[in-house]
Structure formats: C-alpha cells, structure tokens
Coordinates of C-alpha atoms in Angstrom, one line a residue:
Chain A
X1 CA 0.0 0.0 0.0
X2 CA 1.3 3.3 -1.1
X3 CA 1.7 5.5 2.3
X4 CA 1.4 9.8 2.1
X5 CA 5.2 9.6 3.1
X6 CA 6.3 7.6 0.3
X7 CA 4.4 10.2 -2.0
X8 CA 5.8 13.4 -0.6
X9 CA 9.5 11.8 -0.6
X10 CA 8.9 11.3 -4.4
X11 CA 7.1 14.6 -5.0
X12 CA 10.3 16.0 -2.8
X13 CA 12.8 14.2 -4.8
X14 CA 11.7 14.8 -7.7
X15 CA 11.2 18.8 -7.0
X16 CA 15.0 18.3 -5.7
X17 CA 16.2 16.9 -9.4
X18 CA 14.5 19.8 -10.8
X19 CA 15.0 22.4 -8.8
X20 CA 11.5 23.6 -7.8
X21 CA 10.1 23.1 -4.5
X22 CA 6.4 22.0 -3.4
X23 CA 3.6 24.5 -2.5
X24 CA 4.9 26.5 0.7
X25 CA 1.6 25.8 2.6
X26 CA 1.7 22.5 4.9
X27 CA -2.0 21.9 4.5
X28 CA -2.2 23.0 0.6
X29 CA 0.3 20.4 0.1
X30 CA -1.2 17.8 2.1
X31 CA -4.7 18.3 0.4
X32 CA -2.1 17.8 -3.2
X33 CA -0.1 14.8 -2.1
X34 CA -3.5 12.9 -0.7
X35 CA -5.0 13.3 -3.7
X36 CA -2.1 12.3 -5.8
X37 CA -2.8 8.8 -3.0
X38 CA -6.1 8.7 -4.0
X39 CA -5.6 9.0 -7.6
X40 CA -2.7 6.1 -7.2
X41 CA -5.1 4.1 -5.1
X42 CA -7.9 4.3 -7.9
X43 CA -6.1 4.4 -10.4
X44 CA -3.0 2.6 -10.3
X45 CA -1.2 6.2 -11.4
X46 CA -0.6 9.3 -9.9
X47 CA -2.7 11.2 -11.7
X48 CA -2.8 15.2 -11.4
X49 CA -5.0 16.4 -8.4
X50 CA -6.5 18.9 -9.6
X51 CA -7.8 17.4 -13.4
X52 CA -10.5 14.6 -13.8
X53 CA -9.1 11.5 -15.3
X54 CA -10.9 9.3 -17.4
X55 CA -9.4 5.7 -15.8
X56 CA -7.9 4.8 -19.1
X57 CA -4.2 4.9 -18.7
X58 CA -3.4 6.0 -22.9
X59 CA -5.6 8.6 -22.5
X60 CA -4.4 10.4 -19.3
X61 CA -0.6 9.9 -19.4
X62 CA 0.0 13.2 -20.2
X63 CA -2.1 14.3 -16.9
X64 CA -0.1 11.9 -14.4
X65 CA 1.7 13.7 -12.6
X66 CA 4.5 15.1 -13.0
X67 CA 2.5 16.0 -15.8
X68 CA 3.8 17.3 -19.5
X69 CA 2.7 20.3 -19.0
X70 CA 4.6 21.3 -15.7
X71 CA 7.7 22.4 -17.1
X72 CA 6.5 24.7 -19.1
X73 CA 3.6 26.2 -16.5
X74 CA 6.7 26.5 -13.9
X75 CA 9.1 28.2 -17.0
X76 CA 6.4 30.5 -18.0
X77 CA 4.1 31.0 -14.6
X78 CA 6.5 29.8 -12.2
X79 CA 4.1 27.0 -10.7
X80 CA 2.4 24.3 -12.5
X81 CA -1.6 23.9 -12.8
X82 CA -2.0 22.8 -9.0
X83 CA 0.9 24.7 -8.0
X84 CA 2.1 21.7 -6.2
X85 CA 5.8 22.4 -7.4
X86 CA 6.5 26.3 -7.6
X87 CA 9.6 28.1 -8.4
X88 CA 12.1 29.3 -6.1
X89 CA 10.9 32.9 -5.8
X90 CA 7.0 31.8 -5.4
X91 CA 8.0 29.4 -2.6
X92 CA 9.9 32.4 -1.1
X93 CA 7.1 34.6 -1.7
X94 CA 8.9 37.2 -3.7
X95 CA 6.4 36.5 -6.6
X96 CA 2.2 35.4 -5.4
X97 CA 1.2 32.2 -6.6
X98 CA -1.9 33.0 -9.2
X99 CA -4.1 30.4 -11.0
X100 CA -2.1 28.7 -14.1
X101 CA -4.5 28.5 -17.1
X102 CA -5.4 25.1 -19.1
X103 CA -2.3 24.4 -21.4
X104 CA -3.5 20.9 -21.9
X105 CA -4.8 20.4 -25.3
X106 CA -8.6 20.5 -26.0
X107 CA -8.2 17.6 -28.1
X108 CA -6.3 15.6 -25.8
X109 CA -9.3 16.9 -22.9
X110 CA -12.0 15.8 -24.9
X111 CA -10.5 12.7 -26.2
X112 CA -9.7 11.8 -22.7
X113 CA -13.7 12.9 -21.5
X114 CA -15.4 11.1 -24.4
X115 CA -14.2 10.8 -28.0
X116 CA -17.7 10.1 -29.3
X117 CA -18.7 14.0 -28.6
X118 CA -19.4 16.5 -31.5
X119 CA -15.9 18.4 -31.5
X120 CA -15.5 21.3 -29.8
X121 CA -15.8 24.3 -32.0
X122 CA -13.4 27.1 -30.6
X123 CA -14.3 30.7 -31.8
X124 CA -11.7 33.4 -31.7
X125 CA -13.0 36.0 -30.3
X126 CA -10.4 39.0 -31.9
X127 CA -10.9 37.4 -35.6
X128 CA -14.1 36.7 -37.9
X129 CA -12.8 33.3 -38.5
X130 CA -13.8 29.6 -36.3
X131 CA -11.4 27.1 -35.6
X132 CA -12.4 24.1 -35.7
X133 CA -11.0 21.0 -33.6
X134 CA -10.8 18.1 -35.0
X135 CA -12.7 15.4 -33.6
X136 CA -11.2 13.2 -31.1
X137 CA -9.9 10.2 -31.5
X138 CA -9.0 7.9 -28.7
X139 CA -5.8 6.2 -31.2
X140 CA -2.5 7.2 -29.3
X141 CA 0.4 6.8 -31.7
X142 CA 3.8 6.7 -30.4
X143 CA 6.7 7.9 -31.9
X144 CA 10.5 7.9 -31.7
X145 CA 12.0 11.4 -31.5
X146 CA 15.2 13.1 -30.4
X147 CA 16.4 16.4 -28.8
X148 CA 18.8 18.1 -31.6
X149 CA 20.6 19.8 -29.4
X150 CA 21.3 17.2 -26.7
X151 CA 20.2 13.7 -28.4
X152 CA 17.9 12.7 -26.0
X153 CA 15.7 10.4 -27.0
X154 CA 12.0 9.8 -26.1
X155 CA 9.2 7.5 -27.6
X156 CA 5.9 9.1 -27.0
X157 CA 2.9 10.7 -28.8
X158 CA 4.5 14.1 -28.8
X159 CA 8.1 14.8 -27.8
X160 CA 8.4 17.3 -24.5
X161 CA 7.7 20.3 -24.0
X162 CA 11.4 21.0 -22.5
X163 CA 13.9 18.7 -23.2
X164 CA 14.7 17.0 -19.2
X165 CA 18.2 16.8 -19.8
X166 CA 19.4 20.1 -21.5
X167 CA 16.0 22.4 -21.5
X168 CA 15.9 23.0 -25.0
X169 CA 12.3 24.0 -26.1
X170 CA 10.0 21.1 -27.8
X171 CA 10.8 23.1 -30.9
X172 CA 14.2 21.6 -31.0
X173 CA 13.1 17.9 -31.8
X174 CA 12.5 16.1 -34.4
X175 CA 11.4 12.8 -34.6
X176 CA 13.5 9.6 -35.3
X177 CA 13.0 7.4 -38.1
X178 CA 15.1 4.1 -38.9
X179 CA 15.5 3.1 -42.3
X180 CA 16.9 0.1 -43.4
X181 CA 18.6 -0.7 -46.9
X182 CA 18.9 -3.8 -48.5
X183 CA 22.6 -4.5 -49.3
X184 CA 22.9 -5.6 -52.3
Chain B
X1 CA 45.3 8.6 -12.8
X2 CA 42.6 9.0 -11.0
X3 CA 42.5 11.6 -7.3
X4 CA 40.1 10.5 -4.6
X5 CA 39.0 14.5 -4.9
X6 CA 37.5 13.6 -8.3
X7 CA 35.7 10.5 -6.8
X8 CA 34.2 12.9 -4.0
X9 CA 33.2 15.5 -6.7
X10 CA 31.5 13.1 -9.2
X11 CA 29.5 11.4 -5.8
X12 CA 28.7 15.2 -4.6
X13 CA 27.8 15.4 -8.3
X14 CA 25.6 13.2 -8.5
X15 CA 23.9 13.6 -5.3
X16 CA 22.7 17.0 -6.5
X17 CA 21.5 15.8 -9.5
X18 CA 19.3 13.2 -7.2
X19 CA 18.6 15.6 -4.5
X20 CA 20.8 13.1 -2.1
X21 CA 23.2 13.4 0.2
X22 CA 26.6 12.0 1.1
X23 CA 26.7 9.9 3.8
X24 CA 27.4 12.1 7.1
X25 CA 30.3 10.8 8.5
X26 CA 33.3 12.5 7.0
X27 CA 35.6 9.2 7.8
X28 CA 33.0 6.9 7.0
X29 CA 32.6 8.9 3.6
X30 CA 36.2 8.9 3.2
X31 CA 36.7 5.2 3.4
X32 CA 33.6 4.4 1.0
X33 CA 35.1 6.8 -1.7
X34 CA 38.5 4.9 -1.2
X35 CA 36.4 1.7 -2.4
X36 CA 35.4 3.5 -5.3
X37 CA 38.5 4.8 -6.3
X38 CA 40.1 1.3 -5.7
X39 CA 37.4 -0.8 -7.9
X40 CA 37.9 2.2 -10.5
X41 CA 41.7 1.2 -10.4
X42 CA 41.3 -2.5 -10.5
X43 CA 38.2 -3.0 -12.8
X44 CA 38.1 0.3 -15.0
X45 CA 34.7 1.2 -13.5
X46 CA 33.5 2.3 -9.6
X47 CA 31.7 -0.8 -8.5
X48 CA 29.9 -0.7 -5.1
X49 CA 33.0 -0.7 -2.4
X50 CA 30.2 -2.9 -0.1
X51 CA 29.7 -5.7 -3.1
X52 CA 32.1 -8.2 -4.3
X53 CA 33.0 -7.4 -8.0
X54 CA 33.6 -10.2 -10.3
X55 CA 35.7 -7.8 -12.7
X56 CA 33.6 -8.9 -15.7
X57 CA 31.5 -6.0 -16.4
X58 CA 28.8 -7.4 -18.0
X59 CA 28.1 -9.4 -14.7
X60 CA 29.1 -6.0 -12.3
X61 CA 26.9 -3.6 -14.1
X62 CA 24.0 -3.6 -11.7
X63 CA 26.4 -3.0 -8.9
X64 CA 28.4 0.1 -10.8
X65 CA 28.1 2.9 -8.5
X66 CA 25.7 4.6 -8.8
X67 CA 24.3 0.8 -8.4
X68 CA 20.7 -0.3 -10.2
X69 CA 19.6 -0.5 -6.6
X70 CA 20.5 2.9 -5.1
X71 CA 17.0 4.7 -6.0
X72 CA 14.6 2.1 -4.6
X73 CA 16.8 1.8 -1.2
X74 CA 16.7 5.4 -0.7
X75 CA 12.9 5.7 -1.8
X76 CA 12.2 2.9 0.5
X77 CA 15.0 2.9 3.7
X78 CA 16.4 6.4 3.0
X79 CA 19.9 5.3 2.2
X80 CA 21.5 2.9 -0.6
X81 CA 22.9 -0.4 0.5
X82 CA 26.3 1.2 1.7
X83 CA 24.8 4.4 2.6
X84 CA 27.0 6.4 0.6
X85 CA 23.8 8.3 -0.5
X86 CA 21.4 9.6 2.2
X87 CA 18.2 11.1 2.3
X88 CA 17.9 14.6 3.9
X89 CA 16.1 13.4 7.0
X90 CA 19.0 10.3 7.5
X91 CA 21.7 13.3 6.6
X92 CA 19.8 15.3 9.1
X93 CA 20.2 12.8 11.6
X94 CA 16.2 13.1 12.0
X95 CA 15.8 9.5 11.3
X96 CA 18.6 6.7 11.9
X97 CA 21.0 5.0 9.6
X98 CA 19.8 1.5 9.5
X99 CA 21.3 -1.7 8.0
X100 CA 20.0 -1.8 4.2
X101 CA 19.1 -5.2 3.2
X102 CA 20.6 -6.6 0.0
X103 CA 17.9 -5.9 -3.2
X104 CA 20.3 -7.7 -5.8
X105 CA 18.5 -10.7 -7.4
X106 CA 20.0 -13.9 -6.0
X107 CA 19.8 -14.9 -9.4
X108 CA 22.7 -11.7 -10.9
X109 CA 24.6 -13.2 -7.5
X110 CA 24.6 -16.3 -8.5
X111 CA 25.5 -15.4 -11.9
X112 CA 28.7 -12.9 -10.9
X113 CA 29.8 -15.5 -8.7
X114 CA 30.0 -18.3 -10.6
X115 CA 27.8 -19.4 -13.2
X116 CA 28.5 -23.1 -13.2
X117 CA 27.8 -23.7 -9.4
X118 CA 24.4 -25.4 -9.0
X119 CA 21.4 -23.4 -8.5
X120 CA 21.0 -22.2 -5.1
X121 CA 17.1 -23.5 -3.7
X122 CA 15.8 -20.9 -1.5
X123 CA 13.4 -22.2 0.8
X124 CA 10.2 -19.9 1.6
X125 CA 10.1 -20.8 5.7
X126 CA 6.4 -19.2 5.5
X127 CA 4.9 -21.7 3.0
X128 CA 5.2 -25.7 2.5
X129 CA 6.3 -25.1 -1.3
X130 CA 9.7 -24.4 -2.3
X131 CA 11.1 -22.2 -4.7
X132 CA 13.9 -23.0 -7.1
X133 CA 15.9 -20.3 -8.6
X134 CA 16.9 -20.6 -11.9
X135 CA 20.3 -21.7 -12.9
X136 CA 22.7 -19.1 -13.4
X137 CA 23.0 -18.3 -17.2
X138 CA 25.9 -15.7 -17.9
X139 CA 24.2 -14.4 -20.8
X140 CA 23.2 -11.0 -21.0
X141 CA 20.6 -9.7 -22.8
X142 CA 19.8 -6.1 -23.9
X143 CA 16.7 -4.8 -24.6
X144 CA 15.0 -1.3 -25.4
X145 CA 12.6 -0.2 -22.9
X146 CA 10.6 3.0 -22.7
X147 CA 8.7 4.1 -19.7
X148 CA 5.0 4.4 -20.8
X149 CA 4.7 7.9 -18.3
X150 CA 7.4 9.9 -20.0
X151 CA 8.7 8.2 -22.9
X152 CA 12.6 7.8 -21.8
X153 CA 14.1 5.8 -23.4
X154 CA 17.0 3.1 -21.9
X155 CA 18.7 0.2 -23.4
X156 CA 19.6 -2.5 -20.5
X157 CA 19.1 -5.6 -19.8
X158 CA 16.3 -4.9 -17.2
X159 CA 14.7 -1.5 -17.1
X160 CA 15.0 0.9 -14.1
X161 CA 13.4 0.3 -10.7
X162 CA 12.8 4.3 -10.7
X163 CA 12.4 6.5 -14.1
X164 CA 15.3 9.0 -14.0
X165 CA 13.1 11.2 -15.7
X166 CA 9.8 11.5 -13.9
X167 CA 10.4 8.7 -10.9
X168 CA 7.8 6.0 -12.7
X169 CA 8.2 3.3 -10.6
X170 CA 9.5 -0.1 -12.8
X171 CA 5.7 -1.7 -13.6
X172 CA 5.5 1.7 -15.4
X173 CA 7.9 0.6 -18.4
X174 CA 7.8 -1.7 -21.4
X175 CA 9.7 -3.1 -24.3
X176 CA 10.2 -0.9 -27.0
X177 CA 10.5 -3.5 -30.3
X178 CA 11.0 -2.2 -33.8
X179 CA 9.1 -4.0 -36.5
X180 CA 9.6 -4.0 -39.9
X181 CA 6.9 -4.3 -42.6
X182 CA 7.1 -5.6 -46.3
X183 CA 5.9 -2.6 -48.9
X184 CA 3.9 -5.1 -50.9
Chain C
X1 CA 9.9 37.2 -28.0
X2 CA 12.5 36.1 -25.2
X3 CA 13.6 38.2 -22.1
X4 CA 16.4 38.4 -20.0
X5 CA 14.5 37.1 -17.0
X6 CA 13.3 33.9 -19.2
X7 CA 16.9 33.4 -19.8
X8 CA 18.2 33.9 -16.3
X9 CA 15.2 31.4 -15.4
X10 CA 16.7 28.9 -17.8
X11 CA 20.0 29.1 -16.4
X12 CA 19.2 28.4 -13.2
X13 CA 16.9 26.1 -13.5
X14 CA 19.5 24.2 -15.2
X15 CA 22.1 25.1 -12.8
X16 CA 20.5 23.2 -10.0
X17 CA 19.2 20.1 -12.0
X18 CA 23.4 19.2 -12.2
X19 CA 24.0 21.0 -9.0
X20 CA 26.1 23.9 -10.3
X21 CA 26.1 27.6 -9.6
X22 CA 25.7 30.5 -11.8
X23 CA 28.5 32.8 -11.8
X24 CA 28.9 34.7 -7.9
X25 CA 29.5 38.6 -10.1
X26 CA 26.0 40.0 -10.8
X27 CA 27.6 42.1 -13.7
X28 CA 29.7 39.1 -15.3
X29 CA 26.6 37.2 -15.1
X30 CA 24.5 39.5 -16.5
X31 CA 26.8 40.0 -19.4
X32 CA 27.0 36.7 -20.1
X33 CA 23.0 36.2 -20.4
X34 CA 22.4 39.0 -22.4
X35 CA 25.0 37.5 -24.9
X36 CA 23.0 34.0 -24.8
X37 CA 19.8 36.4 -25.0
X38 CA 21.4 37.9 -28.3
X39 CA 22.2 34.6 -29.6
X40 CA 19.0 33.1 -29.5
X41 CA 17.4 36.3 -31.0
X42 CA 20.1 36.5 -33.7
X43 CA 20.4 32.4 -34.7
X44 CA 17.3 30.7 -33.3
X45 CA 19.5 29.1 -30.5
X46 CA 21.4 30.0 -27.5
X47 CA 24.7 29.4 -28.5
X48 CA 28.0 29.9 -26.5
X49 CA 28.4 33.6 -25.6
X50 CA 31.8 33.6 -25.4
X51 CA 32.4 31.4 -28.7
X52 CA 31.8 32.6 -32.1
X53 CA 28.9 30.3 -34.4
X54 CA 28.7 29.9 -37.6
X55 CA 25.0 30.4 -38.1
X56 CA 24.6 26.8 -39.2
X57 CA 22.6 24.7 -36.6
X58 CA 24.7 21.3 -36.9
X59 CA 27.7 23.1 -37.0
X60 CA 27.1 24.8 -34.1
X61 CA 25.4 22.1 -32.2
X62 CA 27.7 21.1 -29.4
X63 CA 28.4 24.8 -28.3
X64 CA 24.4 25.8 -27.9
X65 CA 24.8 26.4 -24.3
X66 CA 24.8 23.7 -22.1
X67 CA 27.7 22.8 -24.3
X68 CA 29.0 19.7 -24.9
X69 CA 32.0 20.3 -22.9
X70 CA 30.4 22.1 -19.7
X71 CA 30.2 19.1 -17.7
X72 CA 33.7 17.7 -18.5
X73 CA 35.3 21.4 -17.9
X74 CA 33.4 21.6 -14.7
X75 CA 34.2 18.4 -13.6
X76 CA 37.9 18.9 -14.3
X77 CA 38.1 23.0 -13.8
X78 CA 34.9 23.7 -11.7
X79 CA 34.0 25.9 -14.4
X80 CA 32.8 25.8 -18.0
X81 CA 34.7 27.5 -20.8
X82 CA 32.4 30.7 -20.2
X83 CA 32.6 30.3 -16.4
X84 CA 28.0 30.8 -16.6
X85 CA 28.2 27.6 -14.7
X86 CA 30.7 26.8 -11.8
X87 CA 31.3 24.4 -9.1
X88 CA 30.3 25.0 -5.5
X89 CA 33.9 25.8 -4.3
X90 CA 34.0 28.2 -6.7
X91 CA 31.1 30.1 -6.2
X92 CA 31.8 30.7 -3.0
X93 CA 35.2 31.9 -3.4
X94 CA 37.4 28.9 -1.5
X95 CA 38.6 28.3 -5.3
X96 CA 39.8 31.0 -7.7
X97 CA 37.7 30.6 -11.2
X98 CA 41.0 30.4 -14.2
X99 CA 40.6 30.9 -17.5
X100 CA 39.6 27.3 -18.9
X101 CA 41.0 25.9 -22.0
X102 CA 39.1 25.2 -25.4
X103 CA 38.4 22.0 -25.1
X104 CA 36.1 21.8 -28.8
X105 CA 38.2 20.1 -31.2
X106 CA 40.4 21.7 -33.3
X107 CA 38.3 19.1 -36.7
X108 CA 34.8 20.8 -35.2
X109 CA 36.1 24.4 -34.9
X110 CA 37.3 23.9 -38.6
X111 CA 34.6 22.5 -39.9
X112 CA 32.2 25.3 -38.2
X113 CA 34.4 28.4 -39.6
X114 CA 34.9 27.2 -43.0
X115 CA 34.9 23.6 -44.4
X116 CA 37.1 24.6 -47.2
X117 CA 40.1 25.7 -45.7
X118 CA 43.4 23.9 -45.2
X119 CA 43.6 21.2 -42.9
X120 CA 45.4 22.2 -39.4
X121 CA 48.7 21.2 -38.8
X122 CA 49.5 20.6 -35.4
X123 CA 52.9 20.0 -33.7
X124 CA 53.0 18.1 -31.1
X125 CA 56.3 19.7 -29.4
X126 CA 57.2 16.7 -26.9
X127 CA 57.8 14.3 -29.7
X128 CA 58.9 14.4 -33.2
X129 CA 55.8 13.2 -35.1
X130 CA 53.4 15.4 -36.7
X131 CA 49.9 15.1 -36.3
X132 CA 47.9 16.0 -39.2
X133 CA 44.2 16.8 -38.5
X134 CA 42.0 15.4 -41.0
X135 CA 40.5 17.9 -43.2
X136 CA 37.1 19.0 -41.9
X137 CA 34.0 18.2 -44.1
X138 CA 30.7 19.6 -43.0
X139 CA 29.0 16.6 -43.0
X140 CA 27.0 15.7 -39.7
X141 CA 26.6 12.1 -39.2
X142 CA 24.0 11.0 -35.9
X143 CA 24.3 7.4 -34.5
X144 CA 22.3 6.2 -31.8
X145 CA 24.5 5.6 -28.8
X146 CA 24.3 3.7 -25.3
X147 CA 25.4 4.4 -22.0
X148 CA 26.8 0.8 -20.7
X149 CA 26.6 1.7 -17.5
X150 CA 22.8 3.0 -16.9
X151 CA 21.4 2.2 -20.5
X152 CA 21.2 5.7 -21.4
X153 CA 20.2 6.1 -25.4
X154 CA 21.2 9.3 -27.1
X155 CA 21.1 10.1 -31.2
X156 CA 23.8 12.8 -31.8
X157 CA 27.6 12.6 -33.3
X158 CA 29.4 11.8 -30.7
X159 CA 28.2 10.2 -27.1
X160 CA 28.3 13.1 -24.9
X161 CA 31.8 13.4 -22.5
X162 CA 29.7 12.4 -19.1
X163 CA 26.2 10.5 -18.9
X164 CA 23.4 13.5 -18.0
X165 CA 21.7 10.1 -15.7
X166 CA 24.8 8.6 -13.8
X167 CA 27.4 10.3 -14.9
X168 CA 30.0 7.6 -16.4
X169 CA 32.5 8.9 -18.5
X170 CA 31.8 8.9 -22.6
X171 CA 33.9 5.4 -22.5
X172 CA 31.2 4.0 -21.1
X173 CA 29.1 4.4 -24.1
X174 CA 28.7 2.6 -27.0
X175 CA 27.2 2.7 -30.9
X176 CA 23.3 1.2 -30.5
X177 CA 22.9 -0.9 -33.8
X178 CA 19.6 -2.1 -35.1
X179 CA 20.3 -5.7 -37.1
X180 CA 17.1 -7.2 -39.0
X181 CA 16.9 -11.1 -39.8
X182 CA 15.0 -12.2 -42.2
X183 CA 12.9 -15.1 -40.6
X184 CA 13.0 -17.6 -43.0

C-alpha cells in the first residue's frame, strides 16, 4: 500500500532533481499529495490532483503527474496547474502564486472525456474566423523522437515540451525514423 | 590517474542531480570513496566498495556505483545499500541510519559468482512449497525499454526500478520493439 | 519574443538540475546572459556567448549552451569555458575561477568556420611526429549511442563526454545498432 510519506519523498525528490520546490503551505500540500494517493489508489497512477481523469491509462498519461505540461507552467508562470511544485521565488514569496490557465490540449481533454462528442468548436473571439478542432480520436500513436541539441531520445505521442536533460524547447526535436537498406 | 577529490566531486555530483546526500560521517565517507576509487583502479569502473565485483563488467553492471539498486533503497529505507547516498532526513540525523538489506537478485549473484555452481534452492520458511531459482545463465541480454509515463528511453538488460526522468516506478515501463513491414 | 528574465530562469533552473552555480558577479553574469539572450534572438538558438557560431545549426550544435563540454570542464576546472556555470567551491570563493582551456576540437572548430580551408597542422612539441588533423568536411553524421553503464540512449555525433543520468564517462558508451533477420 502506497503511504502519504512515500508520496511526498517522491514529489520532494523529484522537486530536488529539478530544482522547484512544493507549495509553501503544509495543509495546501497535504490536500495535493492525498489526492495524488487517492488517484494512485484508484487508479494505479498518480494522476494530477486537480484534473478529472478518465481511468484509461493511454488517455491520461500526459495528466499523471508530474504531468507534461509542468515544465513549461513553472518556466512560463513559475508553478504548475496545482501549483504543487512552484519556483524558487514563489515558494519564497517574492512573486504570489496565481491560478495557471489550461495548457493541456482540447483535443487531448475531450479525447480523454469522451471521444464520441461532437468536436469542440473554438471561436476566436479578436478574428471573424472559427477554428475548428478536429474530432477526437482515442488512437494514441507513439513515436520515436530526439532532442537536436542534446540527443535525448524519447518515444511518445508528442516529444516534450522541454527537453529534461538540457532544457531546449519542444521546438528543438525532431522525430527519429530508422530506415533500413537492403545490401545488395 | 585517478585523485580520490575527483571521486568525492562526481558522488557530490551526482547527489545534487538526485537531491541526495553523502553519507554524514566524514571518515565513513572517506573510506567508502577509497572503495570506489580502488574498484575504478582494478576494474576500470567504480563498483559498489560494499559488493564483491567479479571484474567482468557485464556481470558488475547492476552494482556500478551509482548501483541499479540505489533509488529504490533510498525511496524505500532512506539510504543505498552502503549508505554512501542519504536522504535529507538520514543526513539530518532526523531518522537513523539502519542496515539496508541486499535488493540484488540472488539470481545476478549467482550469476557474478559463478555461473556453473548449482542453482541455489531458497526455501520460503512461511509456506510448505519451495522455490527454485533458476540456474545461473551468464548471458546478458539487452533490450530497449521506454517508460509508458514519460517516454525515456534506456537500453539495459532490465529496465529501471525508478524513471530518472519522472520517478515512474518499474511496472511503469515496457519493451520498445522495432518492427519491420514488407511494402507489398 | 525572449527576455532576459526567461533566460536567467533557464539558467538556473539548469544550474540546479546538475547542481552547479551560476556565476557569484552579478555584472559578469548579467553580461554573459544578455550575450545567450542575443544569440538566440540573432540564430534561433542560444549558442556559447563567449564562442563565435557559424550560423549553421549542426555546426554549431555542441556549443548551444549547455555545451557539450560544460560538464567535463566543470568536472575537471569547476568551471565551463564561459565560467555561466561553476562548481560549489567556486562560487563561494574557497577556489579561484582560471581561465579554462578550449576544449572543442580543433576538426569541429574547422569544420564550423569554414569547411574549405586547409587542414590544421598541429605540432605536437614533446615528440617528433606530426599530427595531421583530418581535413574537416561539414557533413553531420547521428548514431544512436548507449550508456553501458545505466542504458542511457542518445542520437547525436558523438556520445556526450559524461552521462546526463549517472554520470559515467563517454567510454562507457557505445554505438546502438539495429540488425534485422529475415525469418525464413
């Protein structure tokens, strides 16, 4: 049985290999680390605290946390969605913690809630055109790709936001295809 | 040649990296970091100074410091099997440095140690049936595994017992095979 | 468009995921990150402040800071070539921060600041043999690499000089090759 210590010393070490830190608030964090439990316990994943998973593992990866989208809410916001790991100067208080807006996908939210829906149809309020999402599909196709900066290689659905080993931006990588050549 | 100082700095290194720390006790530190710099001497790589090394790497590389079995030990007792790396609260001395038991497979013993001795019978006190461990094959076998949370990637005969990358526990990753299709 | 604070952010984020230091002078520091700032704004990438690029992104790929050599040069110098990132000792004083050698080779800096030119010659003065450096072409060739040690895969040139997960030397590593049999 998973224990709330065991997940704090993994939300802690993890914060350590990073360099964030958890919420500064003893009972904020609490509430985030027994839901992570609960999610764990349900689940079988740690699934973010503060999102609604749908149970079906290929559909919330992305939302188990430490989720895909904390490096970049912490780079750009300086805490992730929950704020359950904040930056240096938010944990010091230098900088107030404010809500983090969605970054997760639409499609990947509505795929996740229900991929028989009607698409989502996303106006743009400050132009005359509608964007249209496509509809979701629950197929999750993994691929092989590659930091080209640092060569660090991954094999998921989309490559990371931030590369983990050298921070360049998911920008920098492309993905990696083997070909093979008959020889004579 | 190789200076104990550059041991020390690669293990304070390293520790960072992990959020660890070194074991407390400067002598004790000292004496661990001796074994280090001795195996790297005799073998060509740092094998744990607490383990017996066969000097055939292929058989040692589980036990190369930092050792296969560091990150579960200190998830789960707070220190690796020599206690050269420490949690903050054992570092602290908030919590005490116990004996960690040995997590190596009986069967990668078996197989460092001799691979032609008879299979060792480990009998389960608990339960009427007895297990046999299987014979010590010296054969090792890489594989590619990805872990299904973030996507790294590793090439090893088993895959991690913690992700490096997001601290997926073991269940979490699975063979990554490459498949090849006729055009037509 | 990418600020100075962003930049800083980086840095240090980076900084404490190895468990370096940032350069102790504000104004060094400063300088330093408004040359990466310029860099990125000027080539797409943060390349070396203190090095000159060519413009060309595989060219210029192992000095996009992190470089390729930071992590040897601060493992041997407690610095990197730019001194952005030092050792502990060094940031707080107890170790004077020298200039570091150039530790790029002499074929990559060729082939980055002009392909066509004459081969260097170098001399090596403590013997009597001349070295000849082979001519640089500007061709970029990416192998998939292992780390023997932790399994570590990486797709780039060369392995890189210390593993970014347990931090065995580029020795450790070796070329990853795919075979294919046919079955039948």
């Amino acid at each position: 049985m998973i224990t709330l210590e065991k997940v704090r010393q993994t939300a802690e070490s993890d914060a350590r290999t990073y360099g964030y830190y958890l919420h500064p608030d003893p009972d904020f964090l609490k509430d985030l680390l027994e839901g992570l439990k609960r999610n764990e316990e349900r689940y079988g994943y740690p699934s973010c605290p503060c999102r609604l998973a749908s149970g079906k593992f290929e559909l919330d990866r992305d939302i188990i946390c430490p989720c895909d989208y904390r490096d970049p809410d912490v780079a750009e916001y300086g805490a992730c969605y929950c704020a359950l790991y904040v930056r240096k100067d938010l944990f010091e208080g230098k900088t107030p913690i404010l809500p983090i807006p969605e970054r997760r996908p639409v499609v990947k939210q509505a795929r996740a809630y229900g991929g028989a829906v009607e698409a989502p149809v996303i106006e743009k309020s400050s132009e005359t055109a509608t964007t249209t999402v496509k509809a979701a599909s629950s197929e999750v196709k993994l691929k092989l790709w590659y930091c080209r900066h640092c060569g660090y290689v991954v094999f998921a659905e989309d490559p990371p936001y931030v590369c983990p080993i050298c921070k360049a931006k998911r920008e920098m990588f492309a993905e990696l295809t083997i070909s093979v050549e008959a020889a004579g």
